[in-house]
Amino acid sequence: MAVAAILESAYFLQLNLKAAIKEDADWYNRFTPLSQLIMEMVINISLVRVIKQVIDEDGSVKDSASSALKRARDQVQLLEKKLSQLMDSLIRNEMKETSFLEVSNIDGRWCINSGTGQLTSFNGLLLSSDSGTGRIIEPLSAVPLNDELQQARASVAKAEADVLLMLTEKMKKDLDDIEKVSDSVIQLDVINARATYSLFFRGAPPSLYLSEELDGSFSTETYLSENETLMASFPKEREWLLYMPKAYHPLMLQQHRQNVQKAKKEGSNAPDVSALEQAHPVPVDFFISHKTRVLTITGPNTGGKTICLKTVGLAAMMAKSGLHVLSSESVEIPWFDSVFADIGDEQSLSQSLSTFSGHLKQISDIRSQSTSQSLVLLDEVGAGTNPLEGAALGMSLLESFADSGALLTIATTHHGELKSLKYSNDAFENACMEFDEVNLKPTYKILWGVPGRSNAINISEKLGLPSVVVSNARELHGAASAEINEVIIDMERFKQDSQELLHEARHHLMLSKNLHEKLKLARRKIKEHGTEQRYRKMRQISEAASMARSILHKKVRQLRAHATQTFQPTADQKQLSTSDSRFTAEAKNGRPTESMSTSVVEINKQPSAAMTELPEVGDMVQVSSLGRKATVLRVDRSKEEILVQAGNMKLKLKLAEIGVK
């Protein structure tokens, strides 16, 4: 059933991916190589069906798996029913004389358990006799049935084995494919676990690079990287070897979340839960320059130095494992080939190693195995022996790592001599854990570029140690050391001020960025509004033109409809027609009359000016033959003719017959 479950889940995963690709073909390329891994799985779904047909959900073989199994199980049920009836009959007969009888099952055989010393009326085989549990008797009448039951159960076991053997033979044929599917499902499950973990803790995706890229043109100023236009104008070499702002130790963050969830589950008061939520672990900042090969971290005990080492080491391993790093921003981190750590007490009684010897052996192994691409983490280097010798040995070890050792070495120490390495070797950098002298508590924050200073004497004074003892300690410690501590104090203050100014500058940068985005948004809205207004005006003009065109067409239709009405001549027109007829008759007889000469004179009157081009439909023109104006109904440009209407008359005229309007 486990094999069937794996194959079935892989099968449905493949089906879902195929459906997604069918809906959007870009899905395959978008999730390569995961999509390729899923599609390459060879799944025998018929094997899953066979398994489900013969195996029940609880893992037992079904009755329907084979006819032999069905017959054997039916036989077992029949025999068990007969034995149950037999035992009930025997017990009922004996209950008159005895007070305690019950059915027992010994090694699959049905028996009767009677009280100690009680006799039974039926004959049987005594299987056991115990003063505490009574006597167990197998009745003679039940022996043949028990024998048959044992044989039937053996037949059931054999039939079940035959079914399982059949499934085994089928699985053998696809064993290689099943193993590949199982490996692929495990790989997908691991990837899903990484993604789930990263999303749950809201980690930042790391940007990994090879150490060869350190000299390439690359900038890792992440707080400006969001503004690509601005950063494009400032090409720089890679500034950081390791850039990890506000990084958390995974276990500390997980413990904090578990405590909050536990408080909410237990129903604690709201103020208590709120205070617990605000008591967030303190993140650490790591900004290590690409020129740095050794970082020395100093500070008081319980100040967080070891946690810093572990945070960096876990971040490097998480990034290589495909996990998001628990940081507030995208992390720039090299691809370390190995991470070596010497953290904790390496004392070993079995190997006769002291604390100091254990550390030296561990560091020696790291020194021989590390490469130019490794990360080395050393906790309390040079500790466990004479301070002067330990400091000298620590300085020599760190210098060897800086010259020809790992890509990055981070070491914590209490030796003040190791702080001076920065001023003689550019490959070294100092950092210290901040300490709140007012409250006498560590802040767990890192101050970069500042060596740590001794706080033991000041803490002793604040804790109430006699002033005589404190003064004597300061004299023994030396005035030079006091002056160095004063310089370190000034450096710490300067560093804190610069950090505050940097934070303020970033804040203003974010404000200006937000303002820039708002201005771009307003500009886009103004452009969109202008475009919308222009389109609206054009739409209004188009609608007005359409309406005017419609009115004109309506007028033309009205004029044409009016022109089609039957023409009724007036009295003047009748007189003119009679005159024209008389004129025609007289002209045929060769006797022109006075009226004829008058008509000829009036018709031959020409306008003072004639049109030089054809008018348009709807224009008013002067008709020379009528001596009046008419409306143009149609224009035939090929024949240079127009159709006009004057009152109820329609006339076809040439261009020469038309006067100026």
XYZ file of C-alpha atoms in Angstrom:
661
model
C 0.000 0.000 0.000
C 2.938 2.325 0.645
C 4.262 1.650 -2.861
C 0.798 2.226 -4.293
C 0.479 5.502 -2.375
C 3.818 6.796 -3.731
C 3.001 5.806 -7.309
C -0.518 7.238 -7.109
C 0.626 10.574 -5.673
C 3.296 10.837 -8.376
C 0.710 9.931 -11.025
C -1.734 12.647 -9.929
C 1.108 15.159 -9.664
C 2.042 14.358 -13.257
C -1.595 14.666 -14.356
C -1.933 18.081 -12.685
C 1.230 19.325 -14.343
C 0.050 18.091 -17.757
C -3.260 19.904 -17.251
C -1.434 23.092 -16.267
C 0.852 22.855 -19.329
C -2.166 22.272 -21.543
C -3.740 25.443 -20.169
C -0.519 27.458 -20.320
C 2.423 26.028 -22.277
C 4.846 28.371 -20.523
C 4.441 26.444 -17.267
C 6.911 23.780 -18.377
C 9.768 26.229 -18.949
C 8.797 28.337 -15.945
C 9.362 25.458 -13.511
C 12.220 23.659 -15.211
C 13.962 21.511 -13.956
C 11.131 20.519 -11.580
C 8.676 20.081 -14.446
C 11.238 17.982 -16.294
C 11.761 15.811 -13.217
C 8.007 15.243 -12.859
C 7.367 14.529 -16.531
C 10.233 12.021 -16.750
C 8.752 9.760 -14.050
C 7.594 6.402 -15.465
C 4.516 5.283 -13.505
C 2.743 1.950 -13.976
C -0.741 2.968 -12.851
C -2.070 -0.524 -13.655
C 0.130 -1.866 -10.834
C -1.561 0.576 -8.453
C -4.965 -0.700 -9.542
C -3.932 -4.330 -9.032
C -2.606 -3.562 -5.541
C -5.808 -1.768 -4.567
C -7.900 -4.612 -5.931
C -6.285 -7.245 -3.695
C -5.018 -5.240 -0.667
C -7.326 -3.459 1.764
C -6.597 -0.008 3.214
C -5.439 -1.561 6.493
C -2.897 -3.703 4.600
C -4.797 -7.002 4.773
C -5.446 -9.136 1.703
C -9.036 -8.880 0.469
C -11.293 -11.918 0.192
C -11.723 -11.174 -3.500
C -7.979 -11.468 -4.138
C -8.346 -15.149 -5.125
C -10.966 -17.883 -5.093
C -8.751 -20.141 -2.952
C -8.446 -17.438 -0.319
C -12.205 -16.885 -0.344
C -12.899 -20.615 0.162
C -10.304 -20.911 2.931
C -11.655 -17.929 4.837
C -15.235 -19.168 4.465
C -14.098 -22.512 5.868
C -12.446 -20.770 8.828
C -15.608 -18.811 9.557
C -17.731 -21.963 9.324
C -15.472 -23.923 11.708
C -15.247 -21.017 14.158
C -19.046 -20.810 14.149
C -19.341 -24.575 14.880
C -16.760 -24.340 17.652
C -18.547 -21.347 19.145
C -21.833 -23.259 19.191
C -20.125 -26.322 20.698
C -18.463 -24.294 23.438
C -21.693 -22.488 24.278
C -23.469 -25.853 24.568
C -20.829 -27.314 26.854
C -20.765 -24.228 29.072
C -24.559 -24.163 29.385
C -24.582 -27.792 30.487
C -21.871 -27.156 33.062
C -23.238 -23.905 34.455
C -25.651 -25.855 36.704
C -22.795 -27.331 38.696
C -19.973 -24.797 38.353
C -19.862 -21.060 38.801
C -16.990 -20.142 36.447
C -16.452 -21.286 32.862
C -15.241 -19.255 29.862
C -13.987 -19.841 26.342
C -10.252 -19.395 25.768
C -8.078 -19.482 22.668
C -4.735 -21.206 23.101
C -2.448 -21.160 20.050
C -5.488 -20.857 17.810
C -7.358 -23.779 19.432
C -10.699 -23.246 21.147
C -10.655 -24.347 24.806
C -12.583 -23.879 28.079
C -11.094 -22.221 31.157
C -12.497 -23.531 34.455
C -11.828 -22.562 38.008
C -9.140 -24.222 40.069
C -10.271 -27.560 41.514
C -13.569 -27.577 39.656
C -14.507 -30.772 37.846
C -16.322 -30.869 34.499
C -18.729 -33.456 33.184
C -17.176 -33.475 29.683
C -13.960 -35.254 28.788
C -11.050 -33.237 27.521
C -7.324 -32.666 27.290
C -5.728 -30.672 30.095
C -3.509 -28.118 28.398
C -2.425 -26.179 31.483
C -3.226 -25.868 35.147
C -2.411 -22.825 37.257
C -3.563 -22.011 40.755
C -4.016 -18.407 39.762
C -5.747 -18.741 36.380
C -7.479 -22.140 36.676
C -7.415 -25.107 34.335
C -7.529 -24.872 30.536
C -9.215 -27.893 28.940
C -9.711 -28.719 25.281
C -12.911 -30.788 25.027
C -12.488 -34.030 23.110
C -15.502 -33.149 20.949
C -13.702 -29.937 19.885
C -10.399 -31.591 18.922
C -11.408 -32.578 15.345
C -12.893 -29.142 14.734
C -9.750 -27.432 16.092
C -7.599 -29.603 13.840
C -9.699 -28.645 10.825
C -9.551 -25.000 11.893
C -5.753 -25.107 12.022
C -5.650 -26.613 8.546
C -8.093 -23.989 7.226
C -6.017 -21.199 8.730
C -2.927 -22.662 7.104
C -4.792 -22.656 3.789
C -5.663 -18.965 4.343
C -2.018 -18.121 5.055
C -0.902 -19.984 1.938
C -3.530 -18.249 -0.231
C -2.501 -14.844 1.166
C 1.166 -15.653 0.499
C 0.295 -16.631 -3.074
C -1.451 -13.278 -3.604
C 1.472 -11.330 -2.127
C 3.912 -13.349 -4.216
C 1.901 -12.447 -7.323
C 2.129 -8.758 -6.410
C 5.839 -9.131 -5.707
C 6.422 -10.635 -9.141
C 4.529 -7.766 -10.775
C 6.491 -5.172 -8.804
C 9.783 -6.850 -9.716
C 9.223 -5.986 -13.364
C 8.948 -2.259 -12.549
C 11.372 -2.198 -9.641
C 13.841 0.204 -11.279
C 11.078 2.631 -12.285
C 9.528 2.420 -8.805
C 12.886 3.257 -7.194
C 13.375 6.214 -9.555
C 9.856 7.492 -8.836
C 10.494 7.120 -5.102
C 13.785 9.053 -5.370
C 12.080 11.778 -7.430
C 9.219 12.081 -4.945
C 11.733 12.354 -2.083
C 13.631 15.034 -3.991
C 10.414 16.977 -4.647
C 9.413 16.591 -1.009
C 12.761 17.998 0.137
C 12.387 20.945 -2.239
C 8.870 21.541 -0.953
C 10.143 21.376 2.632
C 12.799 23.998 1.853
C 10.226 26.285 0.283
C 7.765 25.795 3.157
C 10.446 26.546 5.747
C 11.657 29.629 3.873
C 8.144 31.027 3.448
C 7.171 30.261 7.064
C 10.122 32.213 8.468
C 9.945 34.837 5.715
C 13.574 34.458 4.750
C 15.369 36.363 2.015
C 16.612 34.622 -1.161
C 20.426 34.534 -1.099
C 22.536 35.738 -3.995
C 25.400 33.260 -4.302
C 28.546 33.983 -6.268
C 31.877 32.315 -6.887
C 34.992 33.760 -5.308
C 36.386 34.462 -8.803
C 33.716 37.155 -9.203
C 35.196 39.332 -6.476
C 37.081 41.431 -9.016
C 34.126 41.712 -11.413
C 31.941 44.740 -11.958
C 29.262 44.145 -9.364
C 27.605 46.131 -6.595
C 25.962 44.650 -3.538
C 24.621 47.806 -1.925
C 21.325 46.105 -1.414
C 19.650 49.074 0.214
C 19.971 50.864 -3.138
C 19.559 47.873 -5.434
C 15.786 48.301 -5.641
C 16.268 51.523 -7.603
C 17.780 49.985 -10.728
C 17.864 53.264 -12.638
C 19.906 54.933 -9.929
C 22.272 52.010 -9.453
C 22.865 51.624 -13.193
C 24.598 55.000 -13.223
C 27.065 53.949 -10.493
C 29.020 50.920 -11.693
C 31.274 49.587 -8.925
C 33.341 46.579 -8.137
C 31.908 44.122 -5.669
C 32.018 45.932 -2.360
C 31.206 43.141 0.040
C 32.649 39.697 0.517
C 29.674 38.945 2.770
C 26.573 41.143 2.999
C 23.987 39.878 5.479
C 21.833 42.573 7.128
C 19.714 41.781 10.170
C 20.301 38.044 10.121
C 18.761 35.698 12.687
C 19.951 32.431 14.127
C 17.311 29.921 12.885
C 16.926 28.082 16.195
C 16.547 31.279 18.220
C 13.868 32.564 15.863
C 12.109 29.197 15.921
C 12.202 29.083 19.733
C 10.747 32.590 19.927
C 7.854 31.653 17.645
C 7.191 28.479 19.591
C 7.071 30.444 22.858
C 4.584 32.915 21.361
C 2.400 30.120 19.993
C 2.524 28.294 23.341
C 1.479 31.452 25.197
C -1.429 32.006 22.811
C -2.482 28.366 23.094
C -2.428 28.481 26.895
C -4.599 31.588 26.840
C -2.203 33.991 28.497
C -3.180 37.595 29.008
C -3.005 39.809 25.940
C -0.356 42.142 27.439
C 1.826 39.127 28.279
C 1.543 37.745 24.752
C 2.219 41.181 23.289
C 5.297 41.613 25.478
C 6.505 38.160 24.459
C 6.040 38.992 20.778
C 8.017 42.201 21.190
C 10.860 40.350 22.923
C 12.194 39.416 19.524
C 15.680 37.929 19.085
C 18.265 40.561 18.241
C 19.467 40.240 14.622
C 23.110 40.703 13.701
C 24.535 42.633 10.753
C 27.450 41.299 8.733
C 29.087 43.668 6.251
C 32.509 42.203 5.449
C 34.527 43.988 2.789
C 35.854 42.020 -0.170
C 39.413 42.896 0.947
C 38.912 41.273 4.343
C 40.138 37.720 4.881
C 40.081 37.557 8.693
C 37.484 39.123 10.979
C 38.286 39.338 14.693
C 35.285 39.746 17.010
C 35.885 40.788 20.596
C 33.529 41.557 23.429
C 32.375 40.470 26.885
C 31.287 36.982 27.832
C 27.628 36.162 27.063
C 27.733 39.038 24.592
C 26.719 36.998 21.559
C 30.057 36.313 19.849
C 29.498 32.567 19.487
C 25.937 33.090 18.249
C 27.360 35.359 15.528
C 29.720 32.601 14.401
C 26.941 30.040 14.276
C 24.617 32.433 12.450
C 27.157 32.979 9.668
C 27.956 29.267 9.382
C 24.294 28.236 9.250
C 23.522 30.982 6.713
C 26.275 29.667 4.420
C 24.963 26.102 4.719
C 21.315 27.159 4.254
C 22.181 29.152 1.126
C 23.993 26.168 -0.403
C 21.088 23.883 0.517
C 18.525 25.932 -1.392
C 17.014 27.577 1.691
C 16.293 31.235 2.197
C 18.554 32.918 4.725
C 16.697 34.392 7.698
C 17.643 37.965 6.903
C 15.711 41.189 6.373
C 17.138 41.725 2.874
C 18.670 39.732 0.062
C 21.970 38.212 1.152
C 25.208 38.365 -0.832
C 27.294 35.358 0.129
C 30.147 33.453 -1.551
C 29.823 29.830 -2.580
C 31.955 28.277 0.173
C 33.150 24.800 -0.762
C 33.325 23.852 2.933
C 32.477 25.323 6.317
C 34.896 24.450 9.136
C 34.132 25.299 12.758
C 36.031 25.008 16.018
C 33.357 25.923 18.543
C 32.991 24.551 22.061
C 35.164 22.547 24.407
C 37.202 19.906 22.590
C 38.462 18.269 25.784
C 38.752 14.485 25.433
C 39.647 12.171 28.316
C 39.794 9.143 26.017
C 42.451 10.805 23.854
C 44.215 12.475 26.812
C 43.521 15.904 25.345
C 43.117 19.023 27.422
C 40.913 21.899 26.340
C 43.866 23.690 24.758
C 45.169 20.518 23.073
C 41.724 19.705 21.737
C 41.432 23.170 20.163
C 44.915 22.935 18.648
C 44.210 19.524 17.102
C 40.929 20.767 15.643
C 42.507 23.937 14.223
C 45.401 21.928 12.795
C 42.956 19.680 10.927
C 41.077 22.739 9.643
C 44.327 24.333 8.523
C 45.267 21.280 6.465
C 41.824 20.701 4.904
C 40.635 24.260 4.181
C 41.028 25.774 0.720
C 40.971 29.273 -0.713
C 37.163 28.966 -1.003
C 36.406 27.774 2.541
C 34.777 29.458 5.518
C 36.538 28.971 8.867
C 34.915 29.787 12.218
C 37.168 29.834 15.304
C 35.727 30.443 18.771
C 38.071 31.809 21.461
C 41.232 31.315 19.435
C 44.344 31.051 21.603
C 42.367 30.399 24.781
C 43.074 27.696 27.372
C 46.752 28.441 28.012
C 49.086 31.205 29.176
C 47.605 34.505 27.909
C 50.858 35.742 26.363
C 51.594 32.456 24.603
C 47.942 32.040 23.610
C 47.857 35.543 22.103
C 51.068 34.936 20.144
C 49.825 31.597 18.880
C 46.456 33.104 17.954
C 48.112 35.940 16.009
C 50.305 33.474 14.110
C 47.329 31.233 13.251
C 45.168 34.088 11.995
C 48.035 35.493 9.918
C 48.538 32.088 8.299
C 44.811 31.925 7.433
C 44.979 35.452 6.003
C 48.044 34.759 3.859
C 47.308 31.379 2.318
C 44.310 29.950 4.101
C 40.567 30.188 3.755
C 38.530 32.692 1.780
C 37.089 34.049 5.037
C 38.041 33.362 8.645
C 35.972 34.688 11.553
C 37.491 34.371 15.012
C 36.360 35.441 18.468
C 38.890 36.243 21.163
C 39.542 37.981 24.473
C 43.193 38.648 23.647
C 43.762 42.353 23.147
C 46.876 41.733 21.046
C 44.777 40.289 18.211
C 42.982 43.612 17.799
C 46.168 45.280 16.537
C 46.487 43.007 13.487
C 44.142 45.272 11.537
C 46.591 48.165 11.702
C 49.453 46.139 10.224
C 47.578 43.983 7.693
C 44.771 45.151 5.385
C 43.368 41.617 5.274
C 42.173 41.958 8.898
C 39.071 43.685 10.226
C 37.884 44.318 13.771
C 34.399 44.124 15.211
C 33.058 44.011 18.721
C 29.864 43.188 20.544
C 28.200 46.293 21.946
C 27.786 46.538 25.734
C 25.360 48.783 27.596
C 27.413 50.150 30.492
C 24.426 51.926 32.031
C 22.393 48.762 32.497
C 25.451 46.477 32.530
C 23.901 44.266 29.838
C 25.034 43.225 26.361
C 22.968 44.543 23.445
C 23.997 41.655 21.124
C 24.708 44.167 18.338
C 27.917 44.292 16.306
C 29.998 47.443 15.994
C 32.160 47.294 12.872
C 35.675 48.650 12.613
C 35.891 49.068 16.381
C 37.979 46.763 18.600
C 36.372 45.647 21.822
C 37.608 47.005 25.121
C 37.812 45.642 28.609
C 34.784 46.295 30.794
C 35.753 44.211 33.800
C 37.064 47.104 35.936
C 34.151 49.419 35.139
C 31.618 46.653 35.773
C 33.338 45.841 39.074
C 33.088 49.473 40.113
C 29.379 49.646 39.265
C 28.762 46.398 41.123
C 30.048 47.961 44.327
C 33.629 46.731 44.553
C 35.578 48.956 46.988
C 37.061 52.002 45.322
C 40.518 51.177 46.692
C 40.478 47.840 44.900
C 39.187 49.440 41.678
C 41.821 52.193 41.753
C 44.599 49.709 42.409
C 43.360 47.558 39.516
C 43.425 50.539 37.189
C 47.004 51.354 38.223
C 48.079 47.773 37.703
C 46.333 47.676 34.350
C 48.328 50.682 33.289
C 47.685 54.208 32.096
C 48.404 53.246 28.485
C 45.620 50.700 28.518
C 43.288 53.292 30.011
C 44.153 55.726 27.231
C 43.524 52.998 24.643
C 40.161 52.317 26.223
C 39.319 56.019 26.040
C 40.214 56.027 22.332
C 38.065 52.951 21.829
C 35.200 54.680 23.639
C 35.471 57.651 21.267
C 35.572 55.276 18.311
C 32.475 53.475 19.573
C 30.618 56.767 19.945
C 31.726 57.851 16.487
C 30.623 54.498 15.084
C 27.237 54.745 16.762
C 26.768 58.290 15.452
C 27.716 57.199 11.948
C 25.295 54.288 12.187
C 22.515 56.628 13.228
C 23.345 59.003 10.377
C 23.443 56.087 7.951
C 20.065 54.896 9.210
C 18.684 58.415 8.823
C 20.116 58.672 5.305
C 18.507 55.377 4.350
C 15.239 56.587 5.829
C 15.362 59.768 3.748
C 16.352 57.727 0.725
C 13.257 55.573 1.175
C 11.113 58.701 1.605
C 12.524 60.206 -1.582
C 11.961 56.923 -3.373
C 8.341 56.831 -2.217
C 7.909 60.459 -3.272
C 9.426 59.647 -6.656
C 6.989 56.770 -7.085
C 4.077 59.020 -6.136
C 5.222 61.672 -8.630
C 5.459 59.062 -11.376
C 1.997 57.858 -10.467
C 0.611 61.420 -10.542
C 2.290 62.055 -13.899
C 0.795 58.875 -15.310
C -2.650 59.837 -14.027
C -2.333 63.328 -15.558
C -1.381 61.803 -18.921
C -4.251 59.361 -18.695
C -6.649 62.186 -17.795
C -5.426 64.304 -20.749
C -5.798 61.377 -23.112
C -9.257 60.672 -21.771
C -10.292 64.324 -22.190
C -8.944 64.381 -25.767
C -10.827 61.226 -26.648
C -13.965 62.633 -25.051
C -13.752 65.842 -27.145
C -13.124 63.850 -30.297
C -16.107 61.658 -29.450
C -18.316 64.723 -28.914
C -17.176 66.254 -32.238
C -17.807 62.957 -34.005
C -21.288 62.722 -32.502
C -22.077 66.337 -33.519
C -20.852 65.706 -37.075
C -22.909 62.536 -37.249
C -25.982 64.428 -36.075
C -25.420 67.236 -38.649
C -24.943 64.652 -41.390
C -28.177 62.974 -40.359
C -30.050 66.292 -40.487
C -28.674 67.037 -43.961
C -29.654 63.618 -45.232
C -33.142 64.105 -43.801
C -33.477 67.467 -45.584
C -32.339 65.944 -48.874
C -34.867 63.128 -48.529
C -37.612 65.668 -47.833
C -36.663 67.688 -50.916
C -36.592 64.597 -53.104
C -39.936 63.445 -51.758
C -41.420 66.871 -52.434
C -40.010 66.855 -55.991
C -41.694 63.573 -56.862
C -45.161 65.054 -56.338
C -47.303 65.645 -59.494
C -46.453 68.951 -61.130
C -49.530 71.316 -61.367
C -48.860 74.338 -63.765
C -49.978 77.783 -62.614
C -51.778 80.407 -64.796
C -48.533 82.125 -65.705
C -47.006 78.789 -66.599
C -50.098 77.956 -68.760
C -49.762 81.309 -70.501
C -46.068 80.675 -71.022
C -46.856 77.225 -72.459
C -49.523 78.695 -74.796
C -47.094 81.393 -75.848
C -44.438 78.758 -76.524
C -46.890 76.792 -78.697
C -47.920 79.849 -80.626
C -44.306 80.789 -81.030
C -43.551 77.375 -82.406
C -46.494 77.482 -84.876
C -45.648 80.938 -86.080
C -42.050 79.971 -86.496
C -43.109 77.100 -88.690
C -45.188 79.467 -90.875
C -42.323 81.893 -91.131
C -44.299 84.680 -89.528
C -42.732 85.782 -86.302
C -45.031 87.872 -84.166
C -44.381 90.481 -81.619
C -44.848 88.072 -78.768
C -42.368 85.752 -80.387
C -39.737 88.394 -80.593
C -40.341 89.320 -76.933
C -39.900 85.711 -75.781
C -36.793 85.262 -77.804
C -35.343 88.386 -76.376
C -36.101 87.293 -72.793
C -34.800 83.739 -73.258
C -31.636 84.902 -74.952
C -30.831 87.132 -72.045
C -27.520 85.865 -70.600
C -26.386 86.485 -67.033
C -23.623 88.852 -66.422
C -21.440 85.980 -65.244
C -21.467 82.207 -65.592
C -20.234 79.495 -63.148
C -16.862 77.996 -63.934
C -17.337 74.692 -62.042
C -20.170 72.387 -61.113
C -22.015 73.189 -57.867
C -22.692 70.717 -55.049
C -25.978 69.049 -54.099
C -28.069 71.478 -52.074
C -26.498 74.644 -53.567
C -28.709 77.475 -54.962
C -27.959 78.443 -58.591
C -29.328 81.077 -60.996
C -31.185 79.504 -63.974
C -30.720 81.854 -66.939
C -33.643 80.451 -68.926
C -36.097 81.018 -66.075
C -34.589 84.129 -64.615
C -34.889 82.681 -61.088
C -32.970 80.616 -58.540
C -33.190 76.835 -58.215
C -31.907 74.123 -55.827
C -29.374 71.555 -57.086
C -30.736 67.992 -56.639
C -28.137 65.884 -58.485
C -24.792 66.476 -60.182
C -23.504 64.381 -63.095
C -19.855 65.346 -63.422
C -19.156 63.045 -66.358
C -21.709 64.886 -68.549
C -21.256 68.206 -66.753
C -25.025 68.292 -66.109
C -27.076 69.059 -63.045
C -30.677 68.439 -62.041
C -32.291 71.462 -60.366
C -35.709 72.190 -58.904
C -37.380 75.599 -59.157
C -40.714 75.516 -57.425
C -42.487 72.440 -58.771
C -40.278 72.232 -61.901
C -37.235 69.993 -62.368
C -34.740 70.886 -65.105
C -31.546 69.368 -66.481
C -28.996 72.079 -67.254
C -25.482 72.366 -68.633
C -22.757 74.330 -66.881
C -23.088 77.178 -69.401
C -26.765 77.571 -68.539
C -26.103 78.225 -64.860
C -25.480 81.699 -63.522
C -23.629 82.803 -60.448
C -25.572 82.265 -57.233
